[in-house]
PDB file of C-alpha atoms and ligand atoms in Angstrom:
ATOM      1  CA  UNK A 114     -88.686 261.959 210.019  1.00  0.00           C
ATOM      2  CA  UNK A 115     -92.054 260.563 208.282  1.00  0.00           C
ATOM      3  CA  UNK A 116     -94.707 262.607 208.914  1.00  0.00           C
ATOM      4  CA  UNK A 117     -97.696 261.137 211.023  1.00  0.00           C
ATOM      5  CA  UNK A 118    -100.543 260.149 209.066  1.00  0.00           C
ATOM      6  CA  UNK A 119    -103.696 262.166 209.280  1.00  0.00           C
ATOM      7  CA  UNK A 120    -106.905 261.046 210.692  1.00  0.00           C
ATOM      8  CA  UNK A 121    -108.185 260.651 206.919  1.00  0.00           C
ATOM      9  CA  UNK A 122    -105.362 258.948 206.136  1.00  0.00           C
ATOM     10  CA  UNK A 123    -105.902 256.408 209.002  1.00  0.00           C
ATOM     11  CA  UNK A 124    -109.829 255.736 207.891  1.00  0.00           C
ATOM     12  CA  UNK A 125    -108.680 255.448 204.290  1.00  0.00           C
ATOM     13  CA  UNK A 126    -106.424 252.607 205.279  1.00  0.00           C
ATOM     14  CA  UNK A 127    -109.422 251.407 207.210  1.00  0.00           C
ATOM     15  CA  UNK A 128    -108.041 251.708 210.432  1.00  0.00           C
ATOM     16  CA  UNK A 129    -110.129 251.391 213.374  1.00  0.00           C
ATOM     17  CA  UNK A 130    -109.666 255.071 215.068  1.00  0.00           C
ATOM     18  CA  UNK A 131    -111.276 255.377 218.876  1.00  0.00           C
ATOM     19  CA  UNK A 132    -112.009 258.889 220.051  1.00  0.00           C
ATOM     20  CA  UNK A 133    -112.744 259.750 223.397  1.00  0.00           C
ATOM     21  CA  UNK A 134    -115.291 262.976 223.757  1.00  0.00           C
ATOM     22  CA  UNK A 135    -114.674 265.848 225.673  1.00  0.00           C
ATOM     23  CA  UNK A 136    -117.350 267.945 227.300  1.00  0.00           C
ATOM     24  CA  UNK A 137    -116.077 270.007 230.164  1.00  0.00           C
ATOM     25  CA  UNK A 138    -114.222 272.472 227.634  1.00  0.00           C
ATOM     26  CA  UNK A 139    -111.203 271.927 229.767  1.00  0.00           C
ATOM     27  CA  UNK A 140    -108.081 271.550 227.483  1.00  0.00           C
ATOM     28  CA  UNK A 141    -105.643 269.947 229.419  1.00  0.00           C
ATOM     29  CA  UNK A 142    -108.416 267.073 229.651  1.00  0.00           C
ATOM     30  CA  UNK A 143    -108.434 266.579 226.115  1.00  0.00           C
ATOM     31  CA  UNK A 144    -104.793 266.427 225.769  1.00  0.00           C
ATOM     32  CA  UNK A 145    -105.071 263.997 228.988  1.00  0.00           C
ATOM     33  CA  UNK A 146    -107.393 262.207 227.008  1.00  0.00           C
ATOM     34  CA  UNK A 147    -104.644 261.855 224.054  1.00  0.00           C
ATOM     35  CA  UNK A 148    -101.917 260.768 226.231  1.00  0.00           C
ATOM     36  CA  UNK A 149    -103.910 258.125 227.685  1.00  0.00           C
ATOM     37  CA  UNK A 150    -104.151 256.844 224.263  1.00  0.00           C
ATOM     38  CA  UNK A 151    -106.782 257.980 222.663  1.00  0.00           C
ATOM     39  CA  UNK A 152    -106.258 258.178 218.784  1.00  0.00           C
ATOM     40  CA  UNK A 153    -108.792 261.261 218.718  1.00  0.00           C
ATOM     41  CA  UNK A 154    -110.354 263.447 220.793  1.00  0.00           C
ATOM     42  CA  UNK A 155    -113.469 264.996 219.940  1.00  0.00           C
ATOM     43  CA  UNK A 156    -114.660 268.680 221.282  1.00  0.00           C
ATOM     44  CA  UNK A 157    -118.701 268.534 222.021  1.00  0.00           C
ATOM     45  CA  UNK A 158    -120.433 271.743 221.096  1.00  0.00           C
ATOM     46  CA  UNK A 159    -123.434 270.621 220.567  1.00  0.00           C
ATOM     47  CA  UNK A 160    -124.090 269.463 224.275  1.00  0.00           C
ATOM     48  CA  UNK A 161    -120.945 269.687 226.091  1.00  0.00           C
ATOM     49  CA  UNK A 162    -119.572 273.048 227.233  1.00  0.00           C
ATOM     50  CA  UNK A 163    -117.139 273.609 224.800  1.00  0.00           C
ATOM     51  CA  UNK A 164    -117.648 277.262 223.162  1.00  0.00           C
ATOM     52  CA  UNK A 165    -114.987 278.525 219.951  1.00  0.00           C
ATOM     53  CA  UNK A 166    -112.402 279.533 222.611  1.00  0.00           C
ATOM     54  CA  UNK A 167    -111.835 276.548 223.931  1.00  0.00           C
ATOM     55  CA  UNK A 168    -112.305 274.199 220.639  1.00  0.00           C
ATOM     56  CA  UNK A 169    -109.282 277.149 220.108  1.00  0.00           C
ATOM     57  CA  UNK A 170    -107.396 275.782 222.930  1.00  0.00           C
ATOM     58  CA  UNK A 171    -108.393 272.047 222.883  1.00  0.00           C
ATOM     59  CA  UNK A 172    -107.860 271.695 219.585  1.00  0.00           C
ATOM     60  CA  UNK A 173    -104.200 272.943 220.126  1.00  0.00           C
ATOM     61  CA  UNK A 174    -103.469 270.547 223.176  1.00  0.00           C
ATOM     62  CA  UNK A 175    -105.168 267.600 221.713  1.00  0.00           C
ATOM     63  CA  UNK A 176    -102.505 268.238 218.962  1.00  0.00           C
ATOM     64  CA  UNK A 177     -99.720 267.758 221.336  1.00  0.00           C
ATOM     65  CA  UNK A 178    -100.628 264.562 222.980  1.00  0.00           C
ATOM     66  CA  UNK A 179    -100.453 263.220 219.473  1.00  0.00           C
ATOM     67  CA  UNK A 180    -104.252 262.688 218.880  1.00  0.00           C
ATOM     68  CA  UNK A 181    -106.450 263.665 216.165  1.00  0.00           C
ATOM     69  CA  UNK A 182    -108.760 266.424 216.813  1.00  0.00           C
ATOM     70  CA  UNK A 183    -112.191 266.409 216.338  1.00  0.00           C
ATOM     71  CA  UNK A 184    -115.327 269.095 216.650  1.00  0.00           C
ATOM     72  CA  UNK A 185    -119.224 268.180 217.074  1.00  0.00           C
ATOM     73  CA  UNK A 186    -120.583 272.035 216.238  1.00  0.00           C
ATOM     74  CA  UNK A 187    -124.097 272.706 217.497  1.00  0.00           C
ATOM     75  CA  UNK A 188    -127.138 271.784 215.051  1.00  0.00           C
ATOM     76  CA  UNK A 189    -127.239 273.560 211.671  1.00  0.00           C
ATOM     77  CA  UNK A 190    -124.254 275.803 213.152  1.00  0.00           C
ATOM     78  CA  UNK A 191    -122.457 275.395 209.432  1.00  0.00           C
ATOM     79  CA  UNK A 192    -120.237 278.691 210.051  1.00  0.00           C
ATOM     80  CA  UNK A 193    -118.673 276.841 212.855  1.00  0.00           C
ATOM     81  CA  UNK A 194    -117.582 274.411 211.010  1.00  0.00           C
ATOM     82  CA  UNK A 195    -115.552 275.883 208.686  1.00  0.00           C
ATOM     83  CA  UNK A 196    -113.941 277.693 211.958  1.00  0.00           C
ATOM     84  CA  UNK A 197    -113.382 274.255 213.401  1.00  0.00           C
ATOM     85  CA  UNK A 198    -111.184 273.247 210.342  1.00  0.00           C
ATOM     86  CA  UNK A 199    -109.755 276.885 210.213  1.00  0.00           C
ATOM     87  CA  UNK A 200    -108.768 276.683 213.434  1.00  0.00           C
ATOM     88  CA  UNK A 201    -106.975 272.565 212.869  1.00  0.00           C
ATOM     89  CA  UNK A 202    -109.726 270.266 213.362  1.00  0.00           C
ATOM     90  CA  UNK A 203    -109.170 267.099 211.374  1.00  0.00           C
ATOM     91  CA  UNK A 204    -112.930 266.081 211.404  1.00  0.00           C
ATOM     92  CA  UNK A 205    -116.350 267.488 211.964  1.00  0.00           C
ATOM     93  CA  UNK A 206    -119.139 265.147 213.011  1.00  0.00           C
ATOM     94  CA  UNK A 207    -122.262 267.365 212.370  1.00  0.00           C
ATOM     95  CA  UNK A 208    -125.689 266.717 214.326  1.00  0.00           C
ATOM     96  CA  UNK A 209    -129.292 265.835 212.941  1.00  0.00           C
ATOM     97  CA  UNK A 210    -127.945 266.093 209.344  1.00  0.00           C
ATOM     98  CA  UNK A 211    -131.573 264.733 208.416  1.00  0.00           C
ATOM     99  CA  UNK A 212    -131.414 266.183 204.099  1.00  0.00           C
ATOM    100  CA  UNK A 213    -129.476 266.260 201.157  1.00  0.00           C
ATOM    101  CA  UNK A 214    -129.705 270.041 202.099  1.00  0.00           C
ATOM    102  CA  UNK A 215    -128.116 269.395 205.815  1.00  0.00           C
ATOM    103  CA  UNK A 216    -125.675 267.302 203.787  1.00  0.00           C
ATOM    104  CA  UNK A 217    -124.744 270.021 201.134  1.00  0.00           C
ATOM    105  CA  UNK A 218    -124.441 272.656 203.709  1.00  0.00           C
ATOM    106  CA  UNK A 219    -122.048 270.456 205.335  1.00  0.00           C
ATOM    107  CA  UNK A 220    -119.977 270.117 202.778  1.00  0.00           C
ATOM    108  CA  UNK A 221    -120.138 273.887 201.474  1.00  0.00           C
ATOM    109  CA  UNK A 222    -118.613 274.823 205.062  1.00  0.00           C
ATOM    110  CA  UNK A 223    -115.830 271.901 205.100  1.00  0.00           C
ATOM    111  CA  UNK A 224    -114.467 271.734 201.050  1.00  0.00           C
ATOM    112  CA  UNK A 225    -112.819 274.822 199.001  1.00  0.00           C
ATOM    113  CA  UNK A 226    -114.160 274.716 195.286  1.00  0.00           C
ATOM    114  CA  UNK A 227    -114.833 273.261 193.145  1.00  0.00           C
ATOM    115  CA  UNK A 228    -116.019 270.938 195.785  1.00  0.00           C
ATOM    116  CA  UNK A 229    -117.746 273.553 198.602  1.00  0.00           C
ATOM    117  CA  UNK A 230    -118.056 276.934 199.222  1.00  0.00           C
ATOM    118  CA  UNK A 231    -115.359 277.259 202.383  1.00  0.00           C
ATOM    119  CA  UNK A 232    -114.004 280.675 202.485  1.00  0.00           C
ATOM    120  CA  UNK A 233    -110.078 281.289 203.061  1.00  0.00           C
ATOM    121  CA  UNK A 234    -108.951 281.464 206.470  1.00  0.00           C
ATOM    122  CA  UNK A 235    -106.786 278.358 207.293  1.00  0.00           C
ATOM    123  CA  UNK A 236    -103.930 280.093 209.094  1.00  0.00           C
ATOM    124  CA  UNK A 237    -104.233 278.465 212.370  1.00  0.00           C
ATOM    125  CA  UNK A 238    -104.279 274.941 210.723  1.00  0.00           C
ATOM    126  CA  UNK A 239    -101.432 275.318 208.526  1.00  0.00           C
ATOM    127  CA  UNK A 240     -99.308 276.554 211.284  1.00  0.00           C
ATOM    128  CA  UNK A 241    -100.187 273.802 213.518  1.00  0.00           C
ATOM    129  CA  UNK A 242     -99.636 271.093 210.917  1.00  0.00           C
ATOM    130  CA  UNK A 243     -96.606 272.870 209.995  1.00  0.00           C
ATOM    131  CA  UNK A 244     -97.840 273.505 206.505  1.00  0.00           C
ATOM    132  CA  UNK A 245     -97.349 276.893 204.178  1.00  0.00           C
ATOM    133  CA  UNK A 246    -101.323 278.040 203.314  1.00  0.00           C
ATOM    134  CA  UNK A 247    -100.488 276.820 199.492  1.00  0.00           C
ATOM    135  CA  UNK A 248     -99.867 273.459 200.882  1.00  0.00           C
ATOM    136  CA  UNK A 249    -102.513 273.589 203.331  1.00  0.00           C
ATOM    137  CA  UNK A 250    -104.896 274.410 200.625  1.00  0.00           C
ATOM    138  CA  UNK A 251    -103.508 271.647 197.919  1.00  0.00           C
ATOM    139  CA  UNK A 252    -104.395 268.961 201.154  1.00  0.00           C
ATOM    140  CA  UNK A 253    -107.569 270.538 202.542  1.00  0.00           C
ATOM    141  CA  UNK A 254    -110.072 268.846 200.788  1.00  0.00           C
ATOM    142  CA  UNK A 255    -108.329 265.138 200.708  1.00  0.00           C
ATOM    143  CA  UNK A 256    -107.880 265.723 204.241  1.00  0.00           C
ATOM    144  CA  UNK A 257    -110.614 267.312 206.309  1.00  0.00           C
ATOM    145  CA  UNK A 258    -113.272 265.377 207.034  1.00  0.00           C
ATOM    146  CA  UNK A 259    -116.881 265.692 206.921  1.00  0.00           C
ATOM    147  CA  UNK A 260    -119.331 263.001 209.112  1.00  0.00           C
ATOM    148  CA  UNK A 261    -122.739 263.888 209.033  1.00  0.00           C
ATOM    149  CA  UNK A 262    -124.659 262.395 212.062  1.00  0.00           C
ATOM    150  CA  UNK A 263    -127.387 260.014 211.121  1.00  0.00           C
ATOM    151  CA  UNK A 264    -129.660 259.838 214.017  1.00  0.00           C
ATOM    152  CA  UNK A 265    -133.317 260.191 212.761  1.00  0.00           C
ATOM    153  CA  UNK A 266    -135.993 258.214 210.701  1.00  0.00           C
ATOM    154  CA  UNK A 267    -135.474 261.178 208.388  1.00  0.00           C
ATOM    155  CA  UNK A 268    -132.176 260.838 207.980  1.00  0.00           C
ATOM    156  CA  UNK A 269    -132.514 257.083 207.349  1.00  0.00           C
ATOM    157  CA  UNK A 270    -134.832 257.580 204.913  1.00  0.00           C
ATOM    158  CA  UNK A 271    -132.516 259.747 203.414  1.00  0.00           C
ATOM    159  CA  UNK A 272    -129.611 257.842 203.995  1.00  0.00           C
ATOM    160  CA  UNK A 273    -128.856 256.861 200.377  1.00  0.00           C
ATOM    161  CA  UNK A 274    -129.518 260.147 198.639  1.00  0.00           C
ATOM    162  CA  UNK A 275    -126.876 261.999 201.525  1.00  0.00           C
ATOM    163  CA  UNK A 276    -124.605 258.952 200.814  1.00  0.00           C
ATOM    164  CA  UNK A 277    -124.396 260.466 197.494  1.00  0.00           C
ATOM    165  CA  UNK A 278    -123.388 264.063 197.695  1.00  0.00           C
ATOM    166  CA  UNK A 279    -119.949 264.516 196.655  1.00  0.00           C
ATOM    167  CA  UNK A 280    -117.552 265.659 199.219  1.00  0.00           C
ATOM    168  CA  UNK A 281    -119.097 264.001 201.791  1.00  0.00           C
ATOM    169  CA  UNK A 282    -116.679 261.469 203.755  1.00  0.00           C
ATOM    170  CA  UNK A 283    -118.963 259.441 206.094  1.00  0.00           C
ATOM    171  CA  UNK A 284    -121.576 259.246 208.240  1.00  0.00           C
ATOM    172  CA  UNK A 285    -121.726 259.066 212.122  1.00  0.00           C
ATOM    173  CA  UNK A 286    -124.581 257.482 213.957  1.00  0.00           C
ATOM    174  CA  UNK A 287    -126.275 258.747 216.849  1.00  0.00           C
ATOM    175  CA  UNK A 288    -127.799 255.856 218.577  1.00  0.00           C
ATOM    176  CA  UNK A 289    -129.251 257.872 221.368  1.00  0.00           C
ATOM    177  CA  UNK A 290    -131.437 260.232 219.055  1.00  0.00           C
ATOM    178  CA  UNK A 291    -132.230 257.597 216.946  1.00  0.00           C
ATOM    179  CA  UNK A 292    -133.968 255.632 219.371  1.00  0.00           C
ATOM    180  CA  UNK A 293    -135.664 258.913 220.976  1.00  0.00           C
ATOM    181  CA  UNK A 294    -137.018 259.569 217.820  1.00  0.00           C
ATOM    182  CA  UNK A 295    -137.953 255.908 216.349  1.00  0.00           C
ATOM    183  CA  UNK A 296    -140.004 256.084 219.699  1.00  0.00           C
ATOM    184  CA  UNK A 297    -141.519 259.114 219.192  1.00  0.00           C
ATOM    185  CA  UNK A 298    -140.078 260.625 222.265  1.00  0.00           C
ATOM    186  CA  UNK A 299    -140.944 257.790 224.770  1.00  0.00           C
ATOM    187  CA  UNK A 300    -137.497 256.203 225.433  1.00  0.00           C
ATOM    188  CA  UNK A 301    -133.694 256.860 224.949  1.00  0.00           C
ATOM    189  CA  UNK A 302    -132.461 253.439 224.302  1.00  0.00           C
ATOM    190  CA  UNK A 303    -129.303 253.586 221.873  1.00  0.00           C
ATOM    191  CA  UNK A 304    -128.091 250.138 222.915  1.00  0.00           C
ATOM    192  CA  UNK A 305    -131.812 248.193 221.764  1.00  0.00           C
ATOM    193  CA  UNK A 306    -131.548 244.940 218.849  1.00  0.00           C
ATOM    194  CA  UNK A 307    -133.932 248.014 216.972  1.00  0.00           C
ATOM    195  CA  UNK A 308    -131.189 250.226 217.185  1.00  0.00           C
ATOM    196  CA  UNK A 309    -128.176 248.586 217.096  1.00  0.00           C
ATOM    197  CA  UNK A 310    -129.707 246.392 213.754  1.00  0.00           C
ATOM    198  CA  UNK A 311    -130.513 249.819 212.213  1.00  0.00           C
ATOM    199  CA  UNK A 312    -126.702 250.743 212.698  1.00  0.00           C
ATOM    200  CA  UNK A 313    -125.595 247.878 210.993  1.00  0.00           C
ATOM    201  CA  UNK A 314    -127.891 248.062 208.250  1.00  0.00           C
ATOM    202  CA  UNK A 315    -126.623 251.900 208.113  1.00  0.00           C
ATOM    203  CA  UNK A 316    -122.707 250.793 207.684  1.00  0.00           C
ATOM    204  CA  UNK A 317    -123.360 248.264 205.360  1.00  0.00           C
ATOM    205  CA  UNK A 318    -124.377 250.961 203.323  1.00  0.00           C
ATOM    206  CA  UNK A 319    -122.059 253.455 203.824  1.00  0.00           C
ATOM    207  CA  UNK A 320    -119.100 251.154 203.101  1.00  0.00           C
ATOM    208  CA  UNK A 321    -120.485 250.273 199.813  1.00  0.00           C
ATOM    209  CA  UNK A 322    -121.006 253.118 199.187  1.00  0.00           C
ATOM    210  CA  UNK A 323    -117.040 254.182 199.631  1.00  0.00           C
ATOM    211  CA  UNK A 324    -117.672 256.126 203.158  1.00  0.00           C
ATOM    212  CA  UNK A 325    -116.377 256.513 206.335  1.00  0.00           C
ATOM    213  CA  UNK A 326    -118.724 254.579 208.877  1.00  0.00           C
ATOM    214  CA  UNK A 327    -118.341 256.527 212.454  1.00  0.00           C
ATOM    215  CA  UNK A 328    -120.770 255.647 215.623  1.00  0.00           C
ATOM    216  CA  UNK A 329    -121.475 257.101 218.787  1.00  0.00           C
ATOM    217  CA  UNK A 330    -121.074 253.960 221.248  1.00  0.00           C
ATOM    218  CA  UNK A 331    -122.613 254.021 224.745  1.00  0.00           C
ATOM    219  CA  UNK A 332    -120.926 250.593 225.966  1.00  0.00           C
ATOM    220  CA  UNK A 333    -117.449 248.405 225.569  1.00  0.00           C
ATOM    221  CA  UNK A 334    -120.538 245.839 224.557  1.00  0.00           C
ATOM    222  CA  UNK A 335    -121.566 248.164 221.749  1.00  0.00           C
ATOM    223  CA  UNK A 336    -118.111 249.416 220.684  1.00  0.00           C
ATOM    224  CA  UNK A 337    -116.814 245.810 219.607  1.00  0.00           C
ATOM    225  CA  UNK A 338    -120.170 245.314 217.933  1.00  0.00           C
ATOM    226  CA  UNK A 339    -119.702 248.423 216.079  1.00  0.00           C
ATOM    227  CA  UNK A 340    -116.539 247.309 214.986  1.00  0.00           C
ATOM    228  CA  UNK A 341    -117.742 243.872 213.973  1.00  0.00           C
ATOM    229  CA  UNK A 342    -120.643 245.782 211.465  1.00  0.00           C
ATOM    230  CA  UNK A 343    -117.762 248.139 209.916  1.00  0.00           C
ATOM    231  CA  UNK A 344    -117.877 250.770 211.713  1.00  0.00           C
ATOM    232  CA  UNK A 345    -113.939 252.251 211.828  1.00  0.00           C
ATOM    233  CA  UNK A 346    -114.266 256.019 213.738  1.00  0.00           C
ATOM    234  CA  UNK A 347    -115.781 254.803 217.164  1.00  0.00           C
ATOM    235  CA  UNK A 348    -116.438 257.418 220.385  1.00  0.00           C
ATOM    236  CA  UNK A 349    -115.805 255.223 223.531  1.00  0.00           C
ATOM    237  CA  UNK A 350    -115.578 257.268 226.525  1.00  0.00           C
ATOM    238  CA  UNK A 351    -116.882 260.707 227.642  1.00  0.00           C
ATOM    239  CA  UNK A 352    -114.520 262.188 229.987  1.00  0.00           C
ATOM    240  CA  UNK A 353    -117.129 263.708 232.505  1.00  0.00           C
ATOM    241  CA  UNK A 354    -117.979 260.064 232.973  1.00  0.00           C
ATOM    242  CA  UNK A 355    -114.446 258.667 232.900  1.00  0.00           C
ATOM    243  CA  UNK A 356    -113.604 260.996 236.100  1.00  0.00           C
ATOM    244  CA  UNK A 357    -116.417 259.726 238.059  1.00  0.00           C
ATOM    245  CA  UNK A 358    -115.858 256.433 237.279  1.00  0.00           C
ATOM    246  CA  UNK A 359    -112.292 256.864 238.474  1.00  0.00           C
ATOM    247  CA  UNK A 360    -113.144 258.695 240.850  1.00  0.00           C
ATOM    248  CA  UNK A 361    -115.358 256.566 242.615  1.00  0.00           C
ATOM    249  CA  UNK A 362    -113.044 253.875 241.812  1.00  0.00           C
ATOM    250  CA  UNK A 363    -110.171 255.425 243.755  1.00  0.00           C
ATOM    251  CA  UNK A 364    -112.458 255.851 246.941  1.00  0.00           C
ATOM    252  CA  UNK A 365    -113.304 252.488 246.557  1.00  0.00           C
ATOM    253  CA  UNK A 366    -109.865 250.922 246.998  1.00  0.00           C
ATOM    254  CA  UNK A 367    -110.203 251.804 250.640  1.00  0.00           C
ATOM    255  CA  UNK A 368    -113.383 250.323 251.583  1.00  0.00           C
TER     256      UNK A 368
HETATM  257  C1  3PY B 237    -126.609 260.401 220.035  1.00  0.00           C
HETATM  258  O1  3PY B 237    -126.443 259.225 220.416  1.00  0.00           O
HETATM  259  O2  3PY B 237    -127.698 260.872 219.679  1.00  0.00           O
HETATM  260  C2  3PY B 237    -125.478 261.292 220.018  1.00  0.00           C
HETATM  261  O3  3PY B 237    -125.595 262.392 219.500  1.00  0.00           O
HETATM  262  C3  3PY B 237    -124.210 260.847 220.650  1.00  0.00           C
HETATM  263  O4  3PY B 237    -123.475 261.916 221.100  1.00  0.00           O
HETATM  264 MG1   MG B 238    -127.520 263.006 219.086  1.00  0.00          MG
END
């Protein structure tokens, strides 16, 4: 039996990967979420509900369904990442990484050395990818990956110079804070020509520059253009939202 290729694998062959994002820090949903076929799932700590118990758990039953598991810690929370990946997250997509400093501290908590400065703890992982720790540890830094959210003029700006620290794997755009803060606070407007030209503009550069190009995508609209500008790791689908919409779907059938 060949084994099934990892979620860096997949964005190294330049496959397009969807993830759905889970909120409600319910774990079943997020292995719902992978048996509906979702390639990915990721855990939202940074505004959804999800706390370290149950990334724990979610991590574990987005395994099962097959999917890829992914983990948005809160802001400048760099300890959690390196729990994320200790506990078998594939990915980390880290918020309002605005520096080369947000960028390096990124990287510190996701690579061992030479690369980073993550400290030894992978027991969790290994055992759920069925891996000794010695193989765990050859694989780790080929195989987690580190996005760092680009979702500020700041980080635009910067864009180039975090493009270049070594041992980061992509980038992730957040369209919503990127328009709240090109505005200067007046409007949240991820899906504007303003915004969705500045994403472009942003994979362009993070392709040639040899990265992974991930986006946050608000519509099916924006999700196909995303994929036409390069972007490969797309988020299309909150669950909280996918409910109601079912939801209210369902009731509808009998009107
Ligand atoms: C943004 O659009 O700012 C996001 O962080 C998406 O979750
Ligand atoms: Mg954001």
């Amino acid at each position: 039996m060949t084994a099934a290729p990892t979620l860096a694998a997949r964005l190294r062959a330049d496959e397009t990967v969807v993830t759905a994002w889970s909120t409600l820090a319910v774990p079943i949903l997020a292995e719902l979420l992978g048996r509906a076929g979702y390639r990915a799932v990721t855990l939202d700590m940074q505004h959804g509900a999800h706390d370290i118990a149950s990334v724990r758990d979610g991590i574990t039953a987005t395994r099962l369904s097959g999917a890829h598991a992914v983990v948005r810690p809160p802001v400048d929370d760099f300890a959690t990442v390196s729990r994320a990946f200790d506990l078998g997250a594939e990915a980390v997509i880290m918020p309002m990484v605005n520096s080369v400093e947000d960028a390096l501290a990124l990287v510190g908590a996701t690579k061992y050395p030479p690369i980073g400065t993550r400290s030894w703890g992978p027991h969790r992982a290994a055992m759920l990818q069925g891996m000794t720790p010695p193989d765990y540890l050859a694989s780790a830094n080929a195989e987690t990956v580190a996005l760092a959210m680009i979702e500020t003029p700041a980080a635009v700006e910067a864009l180039d110079e975090i493009l270049a620290v070594d041992g980061l794997d992509g980038i992730f755009v957040g369209p919503g804070d990127l328009s709240l803060t090109l505005s200067d606070g007046k409007a949240v407007t991820p899906s504007s020509e303003t915004v969705q030209a500045m994403a472009a503009d942003i994979a362009a550069r993070t392709r040639a520059a040899g990265k992974f190009a991930g986006a946050f995508c608000n519509t099916a609209e924006d999700a196909r253009a995303a994929r036409d500008m390069g972007f490969r790791f797309i988020a299309h689908g909150v669950e909280m939202s996918l409910l109601l919409d079912a939801a209210a779907a369902k009731l509808a059938e009998l009107d």
